[in-house]
Amino acid sequence: MVCCAVSNCKNTSVKTSKNKDGITFHRFPRDKERRRQWERAMNREEEWRSSPFSAVCSEHFGCTDFYLTDSGLRRLSVNAVPCINISPCQEPVPTISRLPPVYIDPSDTEEVIKLKNKVRRLEMIAESRKHKLNLVWQSRRRLKKKLECMKCMVKHLIKIKDSTSLAEQYNCEVSH
Ligand SMILES: [Zn+2]
C-alpha cells in the first residue's frame, strides 16, 4: 500500500483509485537535491526524511505540474514540487512572547489588574483568530487555484471528447 507523505493527507492507494478519484501517487525524486526540495515542501518535523517508498499523492500538485503522454497517461513534470494542501505543522503559532508583558503599575487596584489581564487574554485570542483566518484565506486561495485547474481540465476533456466523436462520425461516414 502506498500512503501519501503529507502528514494530514489520508490518501492511500487502497482508499483511492486512479480511475475513480483521479488520484495518482508519485515517488520522491531520485536526484538528491530535488528529493531534499520535496522533503522540505512536506513541512514535516525537522528530522523527517523520505524513504525509497515515500510518495506524494496528486492532490498536492498543480495541474501545470502534469502533462499527458501521447498514450494519454498523466505524468508528473520533472520540475514539479508538491505545494498544495501541505500540512501546516510548522506554521509559526503565535505565542505570548510576541505581545509585550502586561504592565502593572504599583498604584493599580486589583480590579484594574484583573481588567488588564482580561484585555491581554482577549488580545491573545484575537491574535490566534487572526492567525487561523490567515490559514483559511491561504487554503481558500489554494482551492480557488485548484478550481481553475479543474475547469481547464474539464474544458480539455470536452475538447478531447468532441474531437473523438467527430472522428467517430467521420469514420462512420467513411465506412458507409
Ligand atoms: Zn496526499
Short mmCIF file of N, CA, C and O in Angstrom, two decimals, residues 7-135:
data_model
loop_
_atom_site.label_atom_id
_atom_site.label_comp_id
_atom_site.label_asym_id
_atom_site.label_seq_id
_atom_site.Cartn_x
_atom_site.Cartn_y
_atom_site.Cartn_z
N SER A 7 1.55 14.89 5.95
CA SER A 7 1.11 14.31 7.22
C SER A 7 -0.40 14.42 7.48
O SER A 7 -0.95 13.60 8.17
N ASN A 8 -1.08 15.43 6.94
CA ASN A 8 -2.52 15.50 7.21
C ASN A 8 -3.36 14.92 6.08
O ASN A 8 -4.56 15.07 6.05
N CYS A 9 -2.71 14.25 5.13
CA CYS A 9 -3.43 13.67 3.99
C CYS A 9 -3.69 12.20 4.25
O CYS A 9 -2.80 11.46 4.64
N LYS A 10 -4.93 11.78 4.07
CA LYS A 10 -5.30 10.40 4.38
C LYS A 10 -5.34 9.52 3.14
O LYS A 10 -5.78 8.37 3.20
N ASN A 11 -4.92 10.04 2.01
CA ASN A 11 -5.00 9.25 0.78
C ASN A 11 -4.01 8.08 0.78
O ASN A 11 -2.83 8.26 1.07
N THR A 12 -4.52 6.90 0.48
CA THR A 12 -3.65 5.74 0.28
C THR A 12 -4.08 5.05 -1.00
O THR A 12 -5.19 5.27 -1.48
N SER A 13 -3.20 4.22 -1.50
CA SER A 13 -3.51 3.52 -2.76
C SER A 13 -4.69 2.56 -2.58
O SER A 13 -5.33 2.17 -3.54
N VAL A 14 -4.98 2.18 -1.32
CA VAL A 14 -6.09 1.27 -1.08
C VAL A 14 -7.43 2.02 -1.10
O VAL A 14 -8.41 1.57 -1.65
N LYS A 15 -7.40 3.24 -0.49
CA LYS A 15 -8.65 4.00 -0.36
C LYS A 15 -9.04 4.73 -1.65
O LYS A 15 -10.20 5.00 -1.88
N THR A 16 -8.04 5.08 -2.44
CA THR A 16 -8.35 5.88 -3.63
C THR A 16 -7.93 5.10 -4.87
O THR A 16 -7.11 4.19 -4.80
N SER A 17 -8.52 5.45 -5.99
CA SER A 17 -8.08 4.80 -7.21
C SER A 17 -7.92 5.84 -8.31
O SER A 17 -8.57 6.87 -8.30
N LYS A 18 -7.02 5.53 -9.20
CA LYS A 18 -6.71 6.46 -10.28
C LYS A 18 -7.94 6.68 -11.15
O LYS A 18 -8.25 7.79 -11.54
N ASN A 19 -8.67 5.58 -11.41
CA ASN A 19 -9.81 5.69 -12.32
C ASN A 19 -11.02 6.34 -11.67
O ASN A 19 -11.71 7.13 -12.27
N LYS A 20 -11.22 5.99 -10.37
CA LYS A 20 -12.41 6.51 -9.69
C LYS A 20 -12.22 7.96 -9.25
O LYS A 20 -13.03 8.82 -9.47
N ASP A 21 -11.09 8.22 -8.56
CA ASP A 21 -10.89 9.56 -7.98
C ASP A 21 -9.88 10.41 -8.77
O ASP A 21 -9.71 11.57 -8.47
N GLY A 22 -9.22 9.79 -9.70
CA GLY A 22 -8.21 10.52 -10.46
C GLY A 22 -6.98 10.84 -9.64
O GLY A 22 -6.22 11.74 -9.97
N ILE A 23 -6.79 10.10 -8.52
CA ILE A 23 -5.63 10.37 -7.67
C ILE A 23 -4.51 9.38 -8.00
O ILE A 23 -4.71 8.18 -8.05
N THR A 24 -3.34 9.95 -8.23
CA THR A 24 -2.18 9.11 -8.52
C THR A 24 -1.12 9.36 -7.46
O THR A 24 -1.15 10.39 -6.78
N PHE A 25 -0.21 8.42 -7.28
CA PHE A 25 0.85 8.58 -6.28
C PHE A 25 2.20 8.71 -6.97
O PHE A 25 2.45 8.03 -7.96
N HIS A 26 3.02 9.60 -6.44
CA HIS A 26 4.30 9.89 -7.09
C HIS A 26 5.45 9.76 -6.11
O HIS A 26 5.44 10.40 -5.06
N ARG A 27 6.41 8.93 -6.47
CA ARG A 27 7.56 8.70 -5.59
C ARG A 27 8.45 9.94 -5.54
O ARG A 27 8.47 10.73 -6.48
N PHE A 28 9.19 10.07 -4.45
CA PHE A 28 10.12 11.19 -4.32
C PHE A 28 11.21 11.06 -5.40
O PHE A 28 11.58 9.94 -5.75
N PRO A 29 11.70 12.18 -5.89
CA PRO A 29 12.71 12.12 -6.95
C PRO A 29 13.98 11.40 -6.48
O PRO A 29 14.30 11.44 -5.30
N ARG A 30 14.68 10.77 -7.42
CA ARG A 30 15.93 10.11 -7.05
C ARG A 30 17.05 11.13 -6.86
O ARG A 30 17.92 10.95 -6.03
N ASP A 31 16.98 12.20 -7.63
CA ASP A 31 18.00 13.25 -7.54
C ASP A 31 18.02 13.82 -6.12
O ASP A 31 16.98 14.22 -5.59
N LYS A 32 19.23 13.83 -5.52
CA LYS A 32 19.37 14.19 -4.11
C LYS A 32 18.79 15.57 -3.80
O LYS A 32 18.05 15.76 -2.83
N GLU A 33 19.15 16.52 -4.64
CA GLU A 33 18.76 17.91 -4.37
C GLU A 33 17.25 18.08 -4.47
O GLU A 33 16.61 18.72 -3.64
N ARG A 34 16.67 17.46 -5.50
CA ARG A 34 15.22 17.57 -5.71
C ARG A 34 14.46 16.80 -4.62
O ARG A 34 13.40 17.20 -4.19
N ARG A 35 15.07 15.71 -4.21
CA ARG A 35 14.47 14.92 -3.14
C ARG A 35 14.36 15.76 -1.86
O ARG A 35 13.33 15.80 -1.19
N ARG A 36 15.45 16.48 -1.59
CA ARG A 36 15.50 17.34 -0.40
C ARG A 36 14.45 18.45 -0.53
O ARG A 36 13.82 18.83 0.45
N GLN A 37 14.29 18.96 -1.73
CA GLN A 37 13.30 20.02 -2.01
C GLN A 37 11.89 19.52 -1.68
O GLN A 37 11.11 20.22 -1.04
N TRP A 38 11.61 18.30 -2.09
CA TRP A 38 10.30 17.69 -1.79
C TRP A 38 10.15 17.49 -0.29
O TRP A 38 9.09 17.75 0.26
N GLU A 39 11.23 17.01 0.35
CA GLU A 39 11.17 16.75 1.79
C GLU A 39 10.86 18.05 2.54
O GLU A 39 10.05 18.07 3.45
N ARG A 40 11.50 19.12 2.13
CA ARG A 40 11.25 20.42 2.78
C ARG A 40 9.82 20.87 2.53
O ARG A 40 9.17 21.40 3.40
N ALA A 41 9.34 20.59 1.31
CA ALA A 41 7.98 21.00 0.95
C ALA A 41 6.94 20.27 1.80
O ALA A 41 5.83 20.75 1.99
N MET A 42 7.30 19.10 2.32
CA MET A 42 6.36 18.33 3.16
C MET A 42 6.02 19.07 4.44
O MET A 42 5.02 18.80 5.08
N ASN A 43 6.92 19.99 4.84
CA ASN A 43 6.67 20.81 6.04
C ASN A 43 6.44 19.94 7.27
O ASN A 43 5.58 20.23 8.09
N ARG A 44 7.20 18.84 7.35
CA ARG A 44 7.05 17.95 8.49
C ARG A 44 8.12 18.25 9.53
O ARG A 44 8.81 19.25 9.43
N GLU A 45 8.24 17.35 10.51
CA GLU A 45 9.22 17.55 11.57
C GLU A 45 10.61 17.70 10.93
O GLU A 45 10.91 17.06 9.92
N GLU A 46 11.44 18.49 11.56
CA GLU A 46 12.75 18.83 11.03
C GLU A 46 13.55 17.59 10.63
O GLU A 46 14.24 17.56 9.61
N GLU A 47 13.43 16.51 11.47
CA GLU A 47 14.29 15.34 11.23
C GLU A 47 13.67 14.34 10.25
O GLU A 47 14.26 13.34 9.92
N TRP A 48 12.45 14.64 9.76
CA TRP A 48 11.79 13.70 8.85
C TRP A 48 12.52 13.60 7.51
O TRP A 48 12.89 14.60 6.94
N ARG A 49 12.72 12.37 7.06
CA ARG A 49 13.33 12.15 5.74
C ARG A 49 12.50 11.12 4.98
O ARG A 49 11.89 10.24 5.59
N SER A 50 12.51 11.22 3.66
CA SER A 50 11.74 10.29 2.84
C SER A 50 12.47 8.95 2.75
O SER A 50 13.68 8.89 2.96
N SER A 51 11.72 7.89 2.46
CA SER A 51 12.33 6.58 2.23
C SER A 51 12.17 6.27 0.74
O SER A 51 11.45 6.99 0.04
N PRO A 52 12.79 5.20 0.27
CA PRO A 52 12.61 4.87 -1.16
C PRO A 52 11.15 4.58 -1.50
O PRO A 52 10.77 4.55 -2.67
N PHE A 53 10.32 4.34 -0.46
CA PHE A 53 8.92 4.03 -0.72
C PHE A 53 8.00 5.25 -0.53
O PHE A 53 6.80 5.15 -0.76
N SER A 54 8.57 6.35 -0.05
CA SER A 54 7.74 7.53 0.18
C SER A 54 7.15 8.05 -1.13
O SER A 54 7.83 8.07 -2.15
N ALA A 55 5.89 8.47 -1.02
CA ALA A 55 5.23 9.01 -2.21
C ALA A 55 4.29 10.13 -1.80
O ALA A 55 3.90 10.24 -0.64
N VAL A 56 3.96 10.98 -2.76
CA VAL A 56 3.03 12.08 -2.52
C VAL A 56 1.88 11.91 -3.51
O VAL A 56 2.10 11.54 -4.66
N CYS A 57 0.65 12.13 -3.03
CA CYS A 57 -0.48 11.94 -3.95
C CYS A 57 -0.66 13.19 -4.82
O CYS A 57 -0.17 14.28 -4.49
N SER A 58 -1.37 13.00 -5.92
CA SER A 58 -1.51 14.07 -6.92
C SER A 58 -2.28 15.29 -6.42
O SER A 58 -2.25 16.34 -7.05
N GLU A 59 -2.96 15.15 -5.26
CA GLU A 59 -3.71 16.26 -4.70
C GLU A 59 -2.83 17.46 -4.33
O GLU A 59 -3.33 18.53 -4.08
N HIS A 60 -1.53 17.23 -4.21
CA HIS A 60 -0.65 18.31 -3.75
C HIS A 60 0.14 18.96 -4.88
O HIS A 60 1.11 19.68 -4.63
N PHE A 61 -0.27 18.67 -6.10
CA PHE A 61 0.40 19.28 -7.24
C PHE A 61 -0.60 20.12 -8.03
O PHE A 61 -1.79 19.83 -8.03
N GLY A 62 -0.10 21.14 -8.67
CA GLY A 62 -0.96 21.97 -9.51
C GLY A 62 -1.15 21.29 -10.86
O GLY A 62 -0.37 20.38 -11.21
N CYS A 63 -2.15 21.71 -11.64
CA CYS A 63 -2.39 20.99 -12.91
C CYS A 63 -1.26 21.26 -13.91
O CYS A 63 -1.02 20.45 -14.79
N THR A 64 -0.54 22.37 -13.72
CA THR A 64 0.56 22.63 -14.65
C THR A 64 1.75 21.72 -14.35
O THR A 64 2.72 21.69 -15.10
N ASP A 65 1.69 21.00 -13.21
CA ASP A 65 2.77 20.07 -12.87
C ASP A 65 2.65 18.76 -13.65
O ASP A 65 3.54 17.93 -13.62
N PHE A 66 1.53 18.57 -14.32
CA PHE A 66 1.32 17.32 -15.04
C PHE A 66 1.31 17.55 -16.55
O PHE A 66 1.02 18.64 -17.02
N TYR A 67 1.63 16.52 -17.26
CA TYR A 67 1.47 16.59 -18.71
C TYR A 67 0.93 15.24 -19.18
O TYR A 67 1.07 14.23 -18.47
N LEU A 68 0.27 15.24 -20.31
CA LEU A 68 -0.28 13.98 -20.84
C LEU A 68 0.68 13.42 -21.88
O LEU A 68 1.15 14.13 -22.75
N THR A 69 0.97 12.13 -21.74
CA THR A 69 1.83 11.50 -22.75
C THR A 69 0.98 11.22 -23.98
O THR A 69 -0.25 11.31 -23.93
N ASP A 70 1.63 10.86 -25.07
CA ASP A 70 0.89 10.59 -26.31
C ASP A 70 -0.13 9.48 -26.11
O ASP A 70 -1.19 9.47 -26.74
N SER A 71 0.21 8.55 -25.20
CA SER A 71 -0.73 7.44 -24.97
C SER A 71 -1.80 7.80 -23.94
O SER A 71 -2.56 6.94 -23.51
N GLY A 72 -1.83 9.09 -23.52
CA GLY A 72 -2.89 9.54 -22.61
C GLY A 72 -2.58 9.34 -21.14
O GLY A 72 -3.46 9.51 -20.30
N LEU A 73 -1.36 8.96 -20.81
CA LEU A 73 -1.01 8.78 -19.40
C LEU A 73 -0.64 10.11 -18.78
O LEU A 73 -0.02 10.95 -19.44
N ARG A 74 -1.03 10.30 -17.51
CA ARG A 74 -0.70 11.54 -16.83
C ARG A 74 0.64 11.38 -16.12
O ARG A 74 0.80 10.52 -15.28
N ARG A 75 1.58 12.21 -16.50
CA ARG A 75 2.91 12.13 -15.91
C ARG A 75 3.23 13.44 -15.18
O ARG A 75 2.76 14.50 -15.57
N LEU A 76 4.07 13.31 -14.16
CA LEU A 76 4.49 14.48 -13.41
C LEU A 76 5.69 15.10 -14.12
O LEU A 76 6.60 14.38 -14.52
N SER A 77 5.68 16.41 -14.27
CA SER A 77 6.82 17.03 -14.95
C SER A 77 8.04 17.02 -14.03
O SER A 77 7.91 16.96 -12.81
N VAL A 78 9.22 17.08 -14.64
CA VAL A 78 10.48 16.87 -13.90
C VAL A 78 10.69 17.90 -12.79
O VAL A 78 11.28 17.60 -11.77
N ASN A 79 10.20 19.13 -13.01
CA ASN A 79 10.48 20.18 -12.01
C ASN A 79 9.40 20.34 -10.95
O ASN A 79 9.49 21.22 -10.10
N ALA A 80 8.38 19.48 -11.00
CA ALA A 80 7.26 19.64 -10.07
C ALA A 80 7.68 19.45 -8.63
O ALA A 80 8.49 18.57 -8.31
N VAL A 81 7.15 20.31 -7.77
CA VAL A 81 7.37 20.19 -6.32
C VAL A 81 5.99 20.28 -5.67
O VAL A 81 5.22 21.17 -5.99
N PRO A 82 5.65 19.33 -4.77
CA PRO A 82 4.33 19.40 -4.13
C PRO A 82 4.15 20.72 -3.37
O PRO A 82 5.07 21.16 -2.69
N CYS A 83 2.99 21.37 -3.52
CA CYS A 83 2.81 22.67 -2.86
C CYS A 83 1.38 22.92 -2.40
O CYS A 83 1.12 23.90 -1.72
N ILE A 84 0.44 22.03 -2.72
CA ILE A 84 -0.96 22.32 -2.39
C ILE A 84 -1.41 21.50 -1.18
O ILE A 84 -1.14 20.30 -1.10
N ASN A 85 -2.13 22.17 -0.28
CA ASN A 85 -2.67 21.50 0.92
C ASN A 85 -1.64 20.74 1.74
O ASN A 85 -1.88 19.61 2.18
N ILE A 86 -0.51 21.35 1.92
CA ILE A 86 0.54 20.73 2.73
C ILE A 86 0.22 20.99 4.20
O ILE A 86 -0.31 22.03 4.55
N SER A 87 0.59 20.07 5.04
CA SER A 87 0.32 20.20 6.48
C SER A 87 0.89 21.50 7.05
O SER A 87 2.02 21.86 6.76
N PRO A 88 0.11 22.17 7.86
CA PRO A 88 0.61 23.41 8.46
C PRO A 88 1.38 23.13 9.74
O PRO A 88 1.41 23.94 10.63
N CYS A 89 1.99 21.92 9.87
CA CYS A 89 2.56 21.53 11.17
C CYS A 89 3.67 22.47 11.61
O CYS A 89 3.94 22.57 12.80
N GLN A 90 4.31 23.15 10.70
CA GLN A 90 5.38 24.05 11.14
C GLN A 90 5.04 25.52 10.94
O GLN A 90 5.92 26.36 10.93
N GLU A 91 3.76 25.80 10.77
CA GLU A 91 3.35 27.20 10.69
C GLU A 91 3.69 27.87 12.01
O GLU A 91 3.45 27.28 13.07
N PRO A 92 4.24 29.06 11.98
CA PRO A 92 4.52 29.71 13.26
C PRO A 92 3.23 29.97 14.03
O PRO A 92 2.30 30.58 13.51
N VAL A 93 3.15 29.45 15.23
CA VAL A 93 1.97 29.64 16.07
C VAL A 93 2.23 30.87 16.94
O VAL A 93 3.30 31.01 17.50
N PRO A 94 1.27 31.79 17.00
CA PRO A 94 1.52 32.98 17.81
C PRO A 94 1.73 32.61 19.28
O PRO A 94 1.01 31.78 19.82
N THR A 95 2.74 33.14 19.89
CA THR A 95 2.99 32.83 21.29
C THR A 95 2.80 34.08 22.12
O THR A 95 2.77 35.19 21.60
N ILE A 96 2.72 33.89 23.41
CA ILE A 96 2.52 35.02 24.32
C ILE A 96 3.68 35.99 24.20
O ILE A 96 3.50 37.20 24.30
N SER A 97 4.86 35.43 23.92
CA SER A 97 6.07 36.27 23.89
C SER A 97 6.00 37.38 22.84
O SER A 97 6.75 38.34 22.91
N ARG A 98 5.11 37.18 21.84
CA ARG A 98 5.02 38.20 20.80
C ARG A 98 4.40 39.49 21.34
O ARG A 98 4.60 40.56 20.81
N LEU A 99 3.60 39.35 22.38
CA LEU A 99 2.96 40.52 22.97
C LEU A 99 3.80 41.01 24.15
O LEU A 99 4.36 40.20 24.88
N PRO A 100 3.90 42.31 24.33
CA PRO A 100 4.68 42.81 25.47
C PRO A 100 4.01 42.37 26.78
O PRO A 100 2.79 42.19 26.80
N PRO A 101 4.79 42.18 27.86
CA PRO A 101 4.18 41.74 29.12
C PRO A 101 3.19 42.78 29.64
O PRO A 101 3.32 43.97 29.35
N VAL A 102 2.22 42.31 30.36
CA VAL A 102 1.21 43.23 30.91
C VAL A 102 1.91 44.19 31.89
O VAL A 102 2.65 43.75 32.77
N TYR A 103 1.69 45.45 31.67
CA TYR A 103 2.33 46.44 32.56
C TYR A 103 1.44 46.70 33.77
O TYR A 103 0.28 47.11 33.62
N ILE A 104 1.97 46.41 34.91
CA ILE A 104 1.18 46.66 36.13
C ILE A 104 1.83 47.75 36.96
O ILE A 104 3.01 47.67 37.31
N ASP A 105 1.07 48.77 37.16
CA ASP A 105 1.54 49.92 37.94
C ASP A 105 1.33 49.65 39.43
O ASP A 105 0.30 49.07 39.79
N PRO A 106 2.27 50.07 40.28
CA PRO A 106 2.09 49.84 41.72
C PRO A 106 0.79 50.44 42.25
O PRO A 106 0.23 49.96 43.24
N SER A 107 0.31 51.49 41.55
CA SER A 107 -0.91 52.13 42.06
C SER A 107 -2.18 51.45 41.54
O SER A 107 -3.29 51.86 41.87
N ASP A 108 -2.02 50.41 40.68
CA ASP A 108 -3.20 49.74 40.12
C ASP A 108 -3.99 49.03 41.21
O ASP A 108 -3.41 48.35 42.06
N THR A 109 -5.28 49.18 41.15
CA THR A 109 -6.12 48.43 42.10
C THR A 109 -6.27 47.01 41.57
O THR A 109 -5.95 46.73 40.41
N GLU A 110 -6.74 46.15 42.39
CA GLU A 110 -6.92 44.75 42.00
C GLU A 110 -7.82 44.64 40.76
O GLU A 110 -7.60 43.83 39.88
N GLU A 111 -8.84 45.49 40.75
CA GLU A 111 -9.79 45.47 39.64
C GLU A 111 -9.11 45.85 38.32
O GLU A 111 -9.34 45.23 37.28
N VAL A 112 -8.23 46.88 38.39
CA VAL A 112 -7.51 47.33 37.20
C VAL A 112 -6.61 46.21 36.70
O VAL A 112 -6.55 45.93 35.49
N ILE A 113 -5.91 45.53 37.62
CA ILE A 113 -5.03 44.43 37.23
C ILE A 113 -5.85 43.33 36.55
O ILE A 113 -5.45 42.79 35.51
N LYS A 114 -6.98 43.03 37.13
CA LYS A 114 -7.86 42.00 36.57
C LYS A 114 -8.26 42.37 35.14
O LYS A 114 -8.21 41.54 34.22
N LEU A 115 -8.64 43.65 34.98
CA LEU A 115 -9.06 44.12 33.66
C LEU A 115 -7.91 44.07 32.65
O LEU A 115 -8.08 43.68 31.50
N LYS A 116 -6.71 44.46 33.14
CA LYS A 116 -5.54 44.44 32.26
C LYS A 116 -5.26 43.01 31.78
O LYS A 116 -4.96 42.78 30.61
N ASN A 117 -5.37 42.06 32.72
CA ASN A 117 -5.15 40.67 32.34
C ASN A 117 -6.22 40.17 31.38
O ASN A 117 -5.94 39.39 30.48
N LYS A 118 -7.42 40.65 31.59
CA LYS A 118 -8.52 40.26 30.73
C LYS A 118 -8.27 40.77 29.30
O LYS A 118 -8.47 40.04 28.32
N VAL A 119 -7.81 42.03 29.23
CA VAL A 119 -7.51 42.63 27.93
C VAL A 119 -6.44 41.78 27.23
O VAL A 119 -6.56 41.47 26.04
N ARG A 120 -5.41 41.40 28.01
CA ARG A 120 -4.34 40.60 27.42
C ARG A 120 -4.85 39.27 26.88
O ARG A 120 -4.50 38.85 25.80
N ARG A 121 -5.73 38.63 27.66
CA ARG A 121 -6.30 37.34 27.22
C ARG A 121 -7.05 37.53 25.91
O ARG A 121 -6.91 36.74 24.98
N LEU A 122 -7.83 38.60 25.84
CA LEU A 122 -8.60 38.86 24.61
C LEU A 122 -7.67 39.16 23.44
O LEU A 122 -7.93 38.74 22.31
N GLU A 123 -6.58 39.87 23.74
CA GLU A 123 -5.61 40.17 22.68
C GLU A 123 -5.02 38.87 22.12
O GLU A 123 -4.82 38.72 20.92
N MET A 124 -4.73 37.94 23.05
CA MET A 124 -4.18 36.66 22.63
C MET A 124 -5.17 35.88 21.77
O MET A 124 -4.80 35.29 20.76
N ILE A 125 -6.43 35.90 22.19
CA ILE A 125 -7.46 35.20 21.41
C ILE A 125 -7.58 35.84 20.02
O ILE A 125 -7.61 35.15 19.01
N ALA A 126 -7.56 37.18 20.01
CA ALA A 126 -7.67 37.90 18.73
C ALA A 126 -6.52 37.51 17.82
O ALA A 126 -6.71 37.27 16.63
N GLU A 127 -5.34 37.42 18.41
CA GLU A 127 -4.16 37.11 17.59
C GLU A 127 -4.26 35.70 17.01
O GLU A 127 -3.95 35.48 15.85
N SER A 128 -4.71 34.76 17.84
CA SER A 128 -4.78 33.39 17.33
C SER A 128 -5.89 33.27 16.29
O SER A 128 -5.77 32.52 15.33
N ARG A 129 -6.97 34.06 16.46
CA ARG A 129 -8.03 34.03 15.44
C ARG A 129 -7.55 34.63 14.13
O ARG A 129 -7.89 34.16 13.05
N LYS A 130 -6.74 35.67 14.27
CA LYS A 130 -6.19 36.31 13.08
C LYS A 130 -5.33 35.29 12.32
O LYS A 130 -5.39 35.20 11.09
N HIS A 131 -4.56 34.54 13.09
CA HIS A 131 -3.70 33.53 12.51
C HIS A 131 -4.53 32.46 11.79
O HIS A 131 -4.23 32.08 10.66
N LYS A 132 -5.61 32.01 12.45
CA LYS A 132 -6.48 31.00 11.85
C LYS A 132 -7.11 31.54 10.57
O LYS A 132 -7.20 30.84 9.57
N LEU A 133 -7.53 32.80 10.64
CA LEU A 133 -8.17 33.43 9.49
C LEU A 133 -7.20 33.45 8.30
O LEU A 133 -7.57 33.17 7.16
N ASN A 134 -5.95 33.76 8.61
CA ASN A 134 -4.93 33.77 7.57
C ASN A 134 -4.80 32.41 6.91
O ASN A 134 -4.69 32.31 5.70
N LEU A 135 -4.82 31.36 7.74
CA LEU A 135 -4.72 29.99 7.21
C LEU A 135 -5.91 29.69 6.30
O LEU A 135 -5.76 29.08 5.25
#
